[in-house]
Coordinates of C-alpha atoms in Angstrom, one line a residue:
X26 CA 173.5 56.2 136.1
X27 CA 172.0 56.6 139.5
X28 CA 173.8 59.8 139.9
X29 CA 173.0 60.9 136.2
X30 CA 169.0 60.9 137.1
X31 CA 169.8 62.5 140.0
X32 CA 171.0 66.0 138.5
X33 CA 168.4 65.5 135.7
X34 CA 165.8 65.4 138.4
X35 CA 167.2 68.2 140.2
X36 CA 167.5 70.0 136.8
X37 CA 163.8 69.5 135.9
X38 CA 162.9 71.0 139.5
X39 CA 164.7 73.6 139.0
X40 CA 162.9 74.2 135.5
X41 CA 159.8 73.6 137.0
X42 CA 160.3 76.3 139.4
X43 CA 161.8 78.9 137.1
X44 CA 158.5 78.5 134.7
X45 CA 156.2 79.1 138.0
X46 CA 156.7 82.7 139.1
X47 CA 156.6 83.6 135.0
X48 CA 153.0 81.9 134.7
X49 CA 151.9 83.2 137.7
X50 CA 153.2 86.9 136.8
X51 CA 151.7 86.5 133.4
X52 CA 149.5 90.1 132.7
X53 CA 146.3 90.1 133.9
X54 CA 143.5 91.6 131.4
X55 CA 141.1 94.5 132.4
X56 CA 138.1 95.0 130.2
X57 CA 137.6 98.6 129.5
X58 CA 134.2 99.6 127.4
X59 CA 134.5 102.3 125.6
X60 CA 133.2 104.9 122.7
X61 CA 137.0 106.0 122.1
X62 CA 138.2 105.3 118.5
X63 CA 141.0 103.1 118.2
X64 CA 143.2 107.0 117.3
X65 CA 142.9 107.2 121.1
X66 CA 142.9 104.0 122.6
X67 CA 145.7 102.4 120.9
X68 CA 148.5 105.0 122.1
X69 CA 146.6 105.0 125.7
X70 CA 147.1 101.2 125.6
X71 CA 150.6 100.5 124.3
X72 CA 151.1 103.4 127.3
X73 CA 149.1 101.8 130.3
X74 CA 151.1 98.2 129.3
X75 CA 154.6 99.7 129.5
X76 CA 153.7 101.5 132.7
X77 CA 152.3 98.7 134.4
X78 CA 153.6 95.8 133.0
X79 CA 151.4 93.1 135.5
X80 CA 148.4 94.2 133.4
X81 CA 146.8 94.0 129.5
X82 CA 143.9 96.1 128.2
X83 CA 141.4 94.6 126.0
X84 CA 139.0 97.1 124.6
X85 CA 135.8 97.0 123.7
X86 CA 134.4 99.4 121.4
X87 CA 130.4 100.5 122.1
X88 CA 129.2 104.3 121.4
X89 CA 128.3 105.9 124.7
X90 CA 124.4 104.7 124.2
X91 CA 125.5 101.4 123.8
X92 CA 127.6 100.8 126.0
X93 CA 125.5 101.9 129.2
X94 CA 122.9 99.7 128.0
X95 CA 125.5 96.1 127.3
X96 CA 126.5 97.3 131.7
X97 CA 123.4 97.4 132.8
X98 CA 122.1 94.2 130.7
X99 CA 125.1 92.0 131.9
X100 CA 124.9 93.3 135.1
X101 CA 124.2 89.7 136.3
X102 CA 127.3 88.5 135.0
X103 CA 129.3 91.7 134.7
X104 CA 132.7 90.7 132.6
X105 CA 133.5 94.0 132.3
X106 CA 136.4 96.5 134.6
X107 CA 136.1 99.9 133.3
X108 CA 133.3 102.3 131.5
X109 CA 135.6 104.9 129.6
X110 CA 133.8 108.0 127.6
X111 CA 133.1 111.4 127.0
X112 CA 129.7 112.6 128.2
X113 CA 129.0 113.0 132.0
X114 CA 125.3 112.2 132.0
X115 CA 126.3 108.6 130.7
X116 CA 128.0 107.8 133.7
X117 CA 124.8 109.7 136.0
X118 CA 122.8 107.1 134.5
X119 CA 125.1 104.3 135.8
X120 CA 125.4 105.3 138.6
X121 CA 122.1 106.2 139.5
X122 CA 121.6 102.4 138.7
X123 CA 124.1 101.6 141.1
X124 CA 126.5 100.3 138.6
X125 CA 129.5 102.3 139.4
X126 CA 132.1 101.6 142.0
X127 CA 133.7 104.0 144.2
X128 CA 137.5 104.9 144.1
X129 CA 140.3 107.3 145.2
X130 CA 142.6 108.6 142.7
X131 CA 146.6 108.7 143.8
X132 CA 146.9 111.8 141.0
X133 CA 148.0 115.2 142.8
X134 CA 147.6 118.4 141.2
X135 CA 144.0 118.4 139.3
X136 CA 142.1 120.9 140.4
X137 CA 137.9 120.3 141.4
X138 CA 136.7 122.4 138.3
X139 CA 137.4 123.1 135.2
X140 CA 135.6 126.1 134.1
X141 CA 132.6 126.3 136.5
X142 CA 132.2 122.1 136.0
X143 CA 133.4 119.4 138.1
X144 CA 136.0 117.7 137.2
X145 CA 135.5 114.3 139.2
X146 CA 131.9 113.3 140.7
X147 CA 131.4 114.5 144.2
X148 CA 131.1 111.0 145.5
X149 CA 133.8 109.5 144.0
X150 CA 131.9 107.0 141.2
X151 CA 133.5 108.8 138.1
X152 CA 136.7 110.7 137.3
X153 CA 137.7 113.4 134.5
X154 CA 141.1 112.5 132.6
X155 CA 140.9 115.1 130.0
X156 CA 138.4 117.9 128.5
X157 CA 136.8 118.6 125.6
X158 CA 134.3 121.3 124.0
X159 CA 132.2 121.4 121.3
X160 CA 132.4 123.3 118.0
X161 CA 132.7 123.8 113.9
X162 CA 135.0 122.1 111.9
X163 CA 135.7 122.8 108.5
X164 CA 137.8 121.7 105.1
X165 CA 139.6 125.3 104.1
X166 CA 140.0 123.5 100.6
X167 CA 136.1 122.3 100.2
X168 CA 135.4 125.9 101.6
X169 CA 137.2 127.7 99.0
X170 CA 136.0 125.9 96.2
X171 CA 132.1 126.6 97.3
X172 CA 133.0 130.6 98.4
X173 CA 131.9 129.7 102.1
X174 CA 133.3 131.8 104.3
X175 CA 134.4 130.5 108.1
X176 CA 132.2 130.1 110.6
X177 CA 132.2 131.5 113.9
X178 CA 128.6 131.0 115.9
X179 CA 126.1 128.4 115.5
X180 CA 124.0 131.0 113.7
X181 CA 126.5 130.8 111.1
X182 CA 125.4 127.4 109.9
X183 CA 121.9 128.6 109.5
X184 CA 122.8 131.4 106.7
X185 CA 121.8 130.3 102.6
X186 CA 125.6 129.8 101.8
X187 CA 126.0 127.1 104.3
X188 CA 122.7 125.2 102.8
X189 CA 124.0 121.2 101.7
X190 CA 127.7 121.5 103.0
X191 CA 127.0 120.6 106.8
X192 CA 126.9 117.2 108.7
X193 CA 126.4 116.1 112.6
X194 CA 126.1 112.6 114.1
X195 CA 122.6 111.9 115.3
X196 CA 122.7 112.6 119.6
X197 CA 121.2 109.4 120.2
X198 CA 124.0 107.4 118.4
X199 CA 126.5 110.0 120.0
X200 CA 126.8 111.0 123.4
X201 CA 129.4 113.9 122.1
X202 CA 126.9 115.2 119.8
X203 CA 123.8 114.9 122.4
X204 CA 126.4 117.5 124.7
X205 CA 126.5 119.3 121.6
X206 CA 123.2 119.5 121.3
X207 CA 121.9 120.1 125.4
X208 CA 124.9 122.8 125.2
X209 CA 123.0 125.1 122.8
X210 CA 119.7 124.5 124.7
X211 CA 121.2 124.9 127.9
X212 CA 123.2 128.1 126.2
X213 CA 120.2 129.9 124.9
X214 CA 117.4 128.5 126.3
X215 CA 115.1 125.8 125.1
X216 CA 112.8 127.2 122.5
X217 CA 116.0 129.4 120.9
X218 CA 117.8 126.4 121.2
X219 CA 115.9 124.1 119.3
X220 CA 115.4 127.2 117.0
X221 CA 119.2 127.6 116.3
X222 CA 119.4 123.7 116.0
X223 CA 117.2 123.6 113.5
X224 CA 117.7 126.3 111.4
X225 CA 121.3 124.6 111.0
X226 CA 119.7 121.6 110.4
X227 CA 117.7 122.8 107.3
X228 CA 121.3 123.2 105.8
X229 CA 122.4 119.6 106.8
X230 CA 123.8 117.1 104.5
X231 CA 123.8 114.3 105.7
X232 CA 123.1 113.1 109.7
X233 CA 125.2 110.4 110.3
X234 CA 125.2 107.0 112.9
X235 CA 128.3 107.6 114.6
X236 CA 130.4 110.7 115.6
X237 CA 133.5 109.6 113.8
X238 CA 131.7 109.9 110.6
X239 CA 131.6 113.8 110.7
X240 CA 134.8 114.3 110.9
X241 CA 136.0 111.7 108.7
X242 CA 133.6 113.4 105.7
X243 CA 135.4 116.8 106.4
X244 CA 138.7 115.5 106.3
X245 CA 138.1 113.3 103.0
X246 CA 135.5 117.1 101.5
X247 CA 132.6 114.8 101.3
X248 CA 130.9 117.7 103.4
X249 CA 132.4 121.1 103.8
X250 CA 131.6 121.7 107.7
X251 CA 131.3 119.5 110.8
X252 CA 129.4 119.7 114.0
X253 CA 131.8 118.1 116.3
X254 CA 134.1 117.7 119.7
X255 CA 137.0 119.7 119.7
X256 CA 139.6 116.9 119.4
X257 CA 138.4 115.6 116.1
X258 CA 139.2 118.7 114.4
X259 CA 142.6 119.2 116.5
X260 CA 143.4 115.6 115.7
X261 CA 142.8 116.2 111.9
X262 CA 145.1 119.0 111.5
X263 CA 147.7 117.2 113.4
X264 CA 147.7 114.7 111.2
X265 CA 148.1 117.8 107.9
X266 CA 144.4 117.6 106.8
X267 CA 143.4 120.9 105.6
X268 CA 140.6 121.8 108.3
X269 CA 140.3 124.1 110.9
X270 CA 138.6 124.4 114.2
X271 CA 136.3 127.3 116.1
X272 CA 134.8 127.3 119.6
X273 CA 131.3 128.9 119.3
X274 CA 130.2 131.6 122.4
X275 CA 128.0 129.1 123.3
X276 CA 129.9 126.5 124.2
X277 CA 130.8 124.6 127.3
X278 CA 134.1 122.3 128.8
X279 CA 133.2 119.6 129.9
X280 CA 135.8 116.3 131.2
X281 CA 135.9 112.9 129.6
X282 CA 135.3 110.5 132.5
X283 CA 136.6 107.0 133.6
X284 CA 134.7 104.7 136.2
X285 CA 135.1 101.3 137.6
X286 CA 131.8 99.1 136.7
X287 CA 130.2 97.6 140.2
X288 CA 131.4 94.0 140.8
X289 CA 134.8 94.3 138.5
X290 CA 136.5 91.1 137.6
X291 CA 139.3 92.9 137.9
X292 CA 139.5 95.7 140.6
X293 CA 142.7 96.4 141.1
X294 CA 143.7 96.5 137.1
X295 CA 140.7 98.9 136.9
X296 CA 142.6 101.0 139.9
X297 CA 145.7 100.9 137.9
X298 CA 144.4 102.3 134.7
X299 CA 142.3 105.2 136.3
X300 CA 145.7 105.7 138.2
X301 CA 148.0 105.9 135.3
X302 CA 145.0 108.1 133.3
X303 CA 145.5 110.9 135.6
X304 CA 149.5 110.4 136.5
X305 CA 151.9 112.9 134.5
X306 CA 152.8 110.0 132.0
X307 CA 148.8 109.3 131.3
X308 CA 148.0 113.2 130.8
X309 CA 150.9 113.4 128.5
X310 CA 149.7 110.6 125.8
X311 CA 146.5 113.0 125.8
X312 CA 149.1 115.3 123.6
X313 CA 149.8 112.9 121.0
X314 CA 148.8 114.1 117.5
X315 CA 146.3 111.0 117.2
X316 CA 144.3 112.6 120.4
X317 CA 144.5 116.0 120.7
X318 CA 142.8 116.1 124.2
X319 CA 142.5 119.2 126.8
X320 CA 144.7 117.5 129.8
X321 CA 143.0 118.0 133.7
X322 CA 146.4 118.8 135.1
X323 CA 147.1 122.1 134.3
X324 CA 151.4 121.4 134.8
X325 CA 151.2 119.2 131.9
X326 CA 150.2 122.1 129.2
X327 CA 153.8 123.1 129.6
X328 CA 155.0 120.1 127.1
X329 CA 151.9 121.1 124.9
X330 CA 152.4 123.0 121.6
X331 CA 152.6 126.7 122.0
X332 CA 148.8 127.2 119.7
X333 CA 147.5 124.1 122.0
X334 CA 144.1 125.6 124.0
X335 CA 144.2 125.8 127.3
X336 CA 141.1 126.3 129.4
X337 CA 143.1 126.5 132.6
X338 CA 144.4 130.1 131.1
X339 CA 141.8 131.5 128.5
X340 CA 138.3 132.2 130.6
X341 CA 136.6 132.8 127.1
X342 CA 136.6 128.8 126.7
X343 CA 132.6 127.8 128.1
X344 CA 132.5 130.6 130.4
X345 CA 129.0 131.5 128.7
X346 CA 127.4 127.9 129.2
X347 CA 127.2 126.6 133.1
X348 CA 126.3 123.4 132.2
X349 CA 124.2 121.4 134.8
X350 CA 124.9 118.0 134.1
X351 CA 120.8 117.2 136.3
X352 CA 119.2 119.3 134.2
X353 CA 121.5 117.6 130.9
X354 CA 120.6 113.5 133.0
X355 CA 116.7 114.1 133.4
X356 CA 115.9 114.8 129.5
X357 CA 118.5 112.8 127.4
X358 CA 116.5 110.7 126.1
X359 CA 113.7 113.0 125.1
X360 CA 116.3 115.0 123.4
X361 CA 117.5 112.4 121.4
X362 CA 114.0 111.6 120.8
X363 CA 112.9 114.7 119.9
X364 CA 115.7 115.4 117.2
X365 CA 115.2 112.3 115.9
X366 CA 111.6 112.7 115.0
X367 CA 112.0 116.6 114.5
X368 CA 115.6 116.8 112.3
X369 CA 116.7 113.1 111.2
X370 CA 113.6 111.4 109.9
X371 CA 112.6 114.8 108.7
X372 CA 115.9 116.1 107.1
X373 CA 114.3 115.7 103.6
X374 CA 111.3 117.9 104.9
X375 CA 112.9 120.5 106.5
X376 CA 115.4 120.9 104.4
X377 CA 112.5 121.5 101.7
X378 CA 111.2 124.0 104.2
X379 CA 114.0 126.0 104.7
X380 CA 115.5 126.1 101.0
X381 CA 111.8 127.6 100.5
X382 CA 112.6 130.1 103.3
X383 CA 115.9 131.0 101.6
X384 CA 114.5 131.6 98.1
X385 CA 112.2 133.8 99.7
X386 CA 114.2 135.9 101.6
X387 CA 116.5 136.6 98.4
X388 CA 113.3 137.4 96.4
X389 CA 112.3 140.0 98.8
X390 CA 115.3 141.3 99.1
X391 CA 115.2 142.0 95.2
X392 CA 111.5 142.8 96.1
X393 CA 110.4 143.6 98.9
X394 CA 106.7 142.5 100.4
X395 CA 105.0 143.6 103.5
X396 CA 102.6 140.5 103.5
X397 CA 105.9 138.3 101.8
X398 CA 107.8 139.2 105.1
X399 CA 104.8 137.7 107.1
X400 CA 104.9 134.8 105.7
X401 CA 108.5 134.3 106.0
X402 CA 108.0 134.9 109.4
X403 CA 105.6 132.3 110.1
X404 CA 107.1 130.2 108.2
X405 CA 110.2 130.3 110.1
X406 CA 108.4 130.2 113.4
X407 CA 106.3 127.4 112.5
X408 CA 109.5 125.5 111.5
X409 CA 111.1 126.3 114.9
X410 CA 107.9 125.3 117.1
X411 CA 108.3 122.5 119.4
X412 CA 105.9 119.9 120.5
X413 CA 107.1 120.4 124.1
X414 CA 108.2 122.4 126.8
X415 CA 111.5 121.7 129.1
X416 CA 109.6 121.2 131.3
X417 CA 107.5 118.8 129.8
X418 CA 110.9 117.0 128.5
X419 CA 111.9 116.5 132.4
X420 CA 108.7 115.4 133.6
X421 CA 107.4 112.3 134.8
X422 CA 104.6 112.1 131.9
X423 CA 106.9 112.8 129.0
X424 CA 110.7 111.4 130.2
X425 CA 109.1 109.0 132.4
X426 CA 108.0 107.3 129.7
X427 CA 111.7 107.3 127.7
X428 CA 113.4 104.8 130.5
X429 CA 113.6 101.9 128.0
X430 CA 111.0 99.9 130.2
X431 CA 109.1 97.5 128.6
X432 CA 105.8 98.8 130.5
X433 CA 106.7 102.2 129.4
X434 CA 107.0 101.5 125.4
X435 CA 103.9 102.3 124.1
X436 CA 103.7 105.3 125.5
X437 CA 107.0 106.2 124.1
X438 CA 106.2 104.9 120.9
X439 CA 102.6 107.4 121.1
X440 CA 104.7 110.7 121.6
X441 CA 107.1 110.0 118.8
X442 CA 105.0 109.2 116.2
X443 CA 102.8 112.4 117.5
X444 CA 106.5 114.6 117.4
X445 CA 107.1 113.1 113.7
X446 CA 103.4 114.2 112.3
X447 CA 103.7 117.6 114.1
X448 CA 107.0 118.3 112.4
X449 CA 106.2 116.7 109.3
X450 CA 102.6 119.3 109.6
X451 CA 104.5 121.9 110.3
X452 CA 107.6 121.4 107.9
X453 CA 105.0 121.5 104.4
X454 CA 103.1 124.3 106.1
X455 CA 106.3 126.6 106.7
X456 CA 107.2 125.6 102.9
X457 CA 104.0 126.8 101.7
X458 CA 104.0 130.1 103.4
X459 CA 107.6 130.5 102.1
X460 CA 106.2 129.7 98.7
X461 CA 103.7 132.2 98.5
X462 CA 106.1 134.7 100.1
X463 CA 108.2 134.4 97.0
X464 CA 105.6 134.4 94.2
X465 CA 104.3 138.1 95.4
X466 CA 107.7 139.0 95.6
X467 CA 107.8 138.3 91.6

């Protein structure tokens, strides 16, 4: 009996030992915020877990605005590893706030631009793991039925045909759209910018609240033609929607980034994801029909389809836009503001605006009108006027006063309701000139 307990004893040490090691090599988690729709994070997941098998993701899902605002107000208490999205000036912000930790890739073989932009921050805070531009999608079936023709240029999107068949997600619920949106300014110059932006935005359907919405409305022909990143319309015809996809001129590539958050729970599971991101394996999920991504290691566009782009070999991608990610950091919130009050709460006005600028145009071209053109003119100059300068939008008076402090909310709260009654003046102004143009064209 004795001898009985004896091996059961030594049996249950020996159990006891075996279940050790396993609990103490169960996977750690690391926290990863991120705009990303669950098309890319999934397959980047069930990849980082099978690569490193001592670590779990769990994702949380925030758009880009959101999610630099939940790091800096948990900062205290920071629960979070990684910050994981697609606009550079996001990750500026955090780590201007000093919310960013440093790091130093293993991953050979990127090079430090792509185009004439960065592909990692100078000082080592954020890194690029894939590119992405900025462009028109469009359902060839919905475009067939309404006899539009495919667009090319932004401009396109501002011609009569295209009026009610175009969506964008509003910049300040998308950080993909706002690049969208400093892109053309930055391409053309601020007051032709913010012309082209809103002459495209008279023909607007609908604005939506998050990026994904654009391109889910042009797969499903709610609306004809998106505004969106380049891997939404790459990922749709992957997947055998009938849509196609057109960089613009004025366009610009620009990386995705991934950063560790200051103060990480988990630092060295934070480490291993940015690692695997940029190793041959990570670069090669960014193919998957689901994602659709521009890899930062130019070896791995060999195991890409043969019709995939690839900046690394055709210069016309962004090589008219040298985006300066300063010049993009100091006014984002004044031009999410600004098309906010100017396009979104106005879409019903300007779009009233510019169908009287259309109907007047086709009546003088029927009829033409010496004074009639005059009005058009004005009409369409009044609709493109802007409350401010760029260099009002950078400085201290006007962006000091969008830095979400409390101090600062009034003021804030002055210039956009002064934005929304100049647009709103000068909408039902332009659609009265445009009015009168066409009655003496009658």
């Amino acid at each position: 009996m004795i001898r009985l307990l004896a091996v059961l004893g030594l049996c249950m040490a020996a159990a006891t030992t075996a279940l050790g090691p396993a609990q103490a090599q169960a996977p750690a988690r690391v926290t990863v915020v991120t705009s990303f729709s669950k098309d890319v994070t999934d397959p980047v997941k069930k990849a980082f877990e099978q690569a490193t098998p001592g670590f779990t993701l769990e994702v949380q899902n925030r758009n880009t605005n959101a999610g630099v605002k939940y790091i800096e107000e948990t900062r205290a208490k920071n629960q979070v590893d990684l910050f994981w999205a697609s606009a550079p000036d996001a990750f500026e912000v955090l780590k201007g706030k000093g919310l960013l930790a440093k790091h130093q890739p293993k991953a050979t073989g990127i090079p430090d631009k792509i185009g004439a932009f960065p592909i990692n921050d100078p000082e080592g805070f954020y890194f690029g793991f894939a590119a992405s531009g900025y462009g028109i999608m469009w359902n060839t079936r919905y475009a067939r039925a309404n006899k539009l023709p495919d667009p090319k240029e932004w401009s396109d999107l501002a011609k009569p045909i295209y009026f009610d068949h175009v969506a964008i997600a509003a910049p300040s619920r998308s950080g993909t759209t706002h690049l969208t949106i400093e892109t053309v300014l930055q391409g053309e110059g601020w007051d032709q910018g913010w012309r082209t932006v809103k002459e495209m935005a008279g023909n607007f359907r609908q604005v939506t609240e998050r990026s994904f919405g654009v391109p889910e409305g042009v797969n499903s022909g709610q609306f004809g033609v998106g505004i969106v990143i380049d891997f939404f319309g790459f990922s749709a015809q992957a997947a055998g929607f009938p849509v196609k996809f057109v960089y613009p001129s004025v366009t610009t590539i620009v990386p995705a980034n991934v950063a560790i958050v200051a103060n990480a729970p988990n630092r060295a599971g934070a480490e291993a994801f940015i690692d695997f991101l940029l190793s041959d394996k990570g670069q090669e999920v960014l193919l998957e029909p689901t994602i659709r991504r521009l890899p930062v290691n130019p070896a791995t566009y060999a195991k890409a389809p043969a019709d995939y782009p690839n900046p690394f070999k055709d210069p016309s991608l962004g090589s008219r836009v040298k985006f300066d990610p300063d010049v993009s950091e100091k006014r984002t919130a004044v031009v999410d503001a600004l098309f906010d009050q100017l396009i979104t709460f106005q879409l019903d006005n300007l779009k009233a605006a510019t169908k009287a600028i259309h109907e007047a145009e086709a009546a003088l071209a029927k009829k033409d009108n010496a004074q009639g053109r005059a009005l058009v003119k004005q009409a369409r100059d009044l609709v493109a006027a802007m409350p401010v300068t760029a260099a009002e939008a950078a400085s201290p008076e006007i962006g000091g006063a969008f830095t979400g402090a409390k101090e600062k909310g009034a003021r804030q709260a002055e210039l956009e309701n002064r934005w929304a009654g100049f647009a709103r003046d000068n909408y039902a102004s332009a659609k009265a000139k445009a009015d009168e143009a066409t009655r003496l064209a009658k």
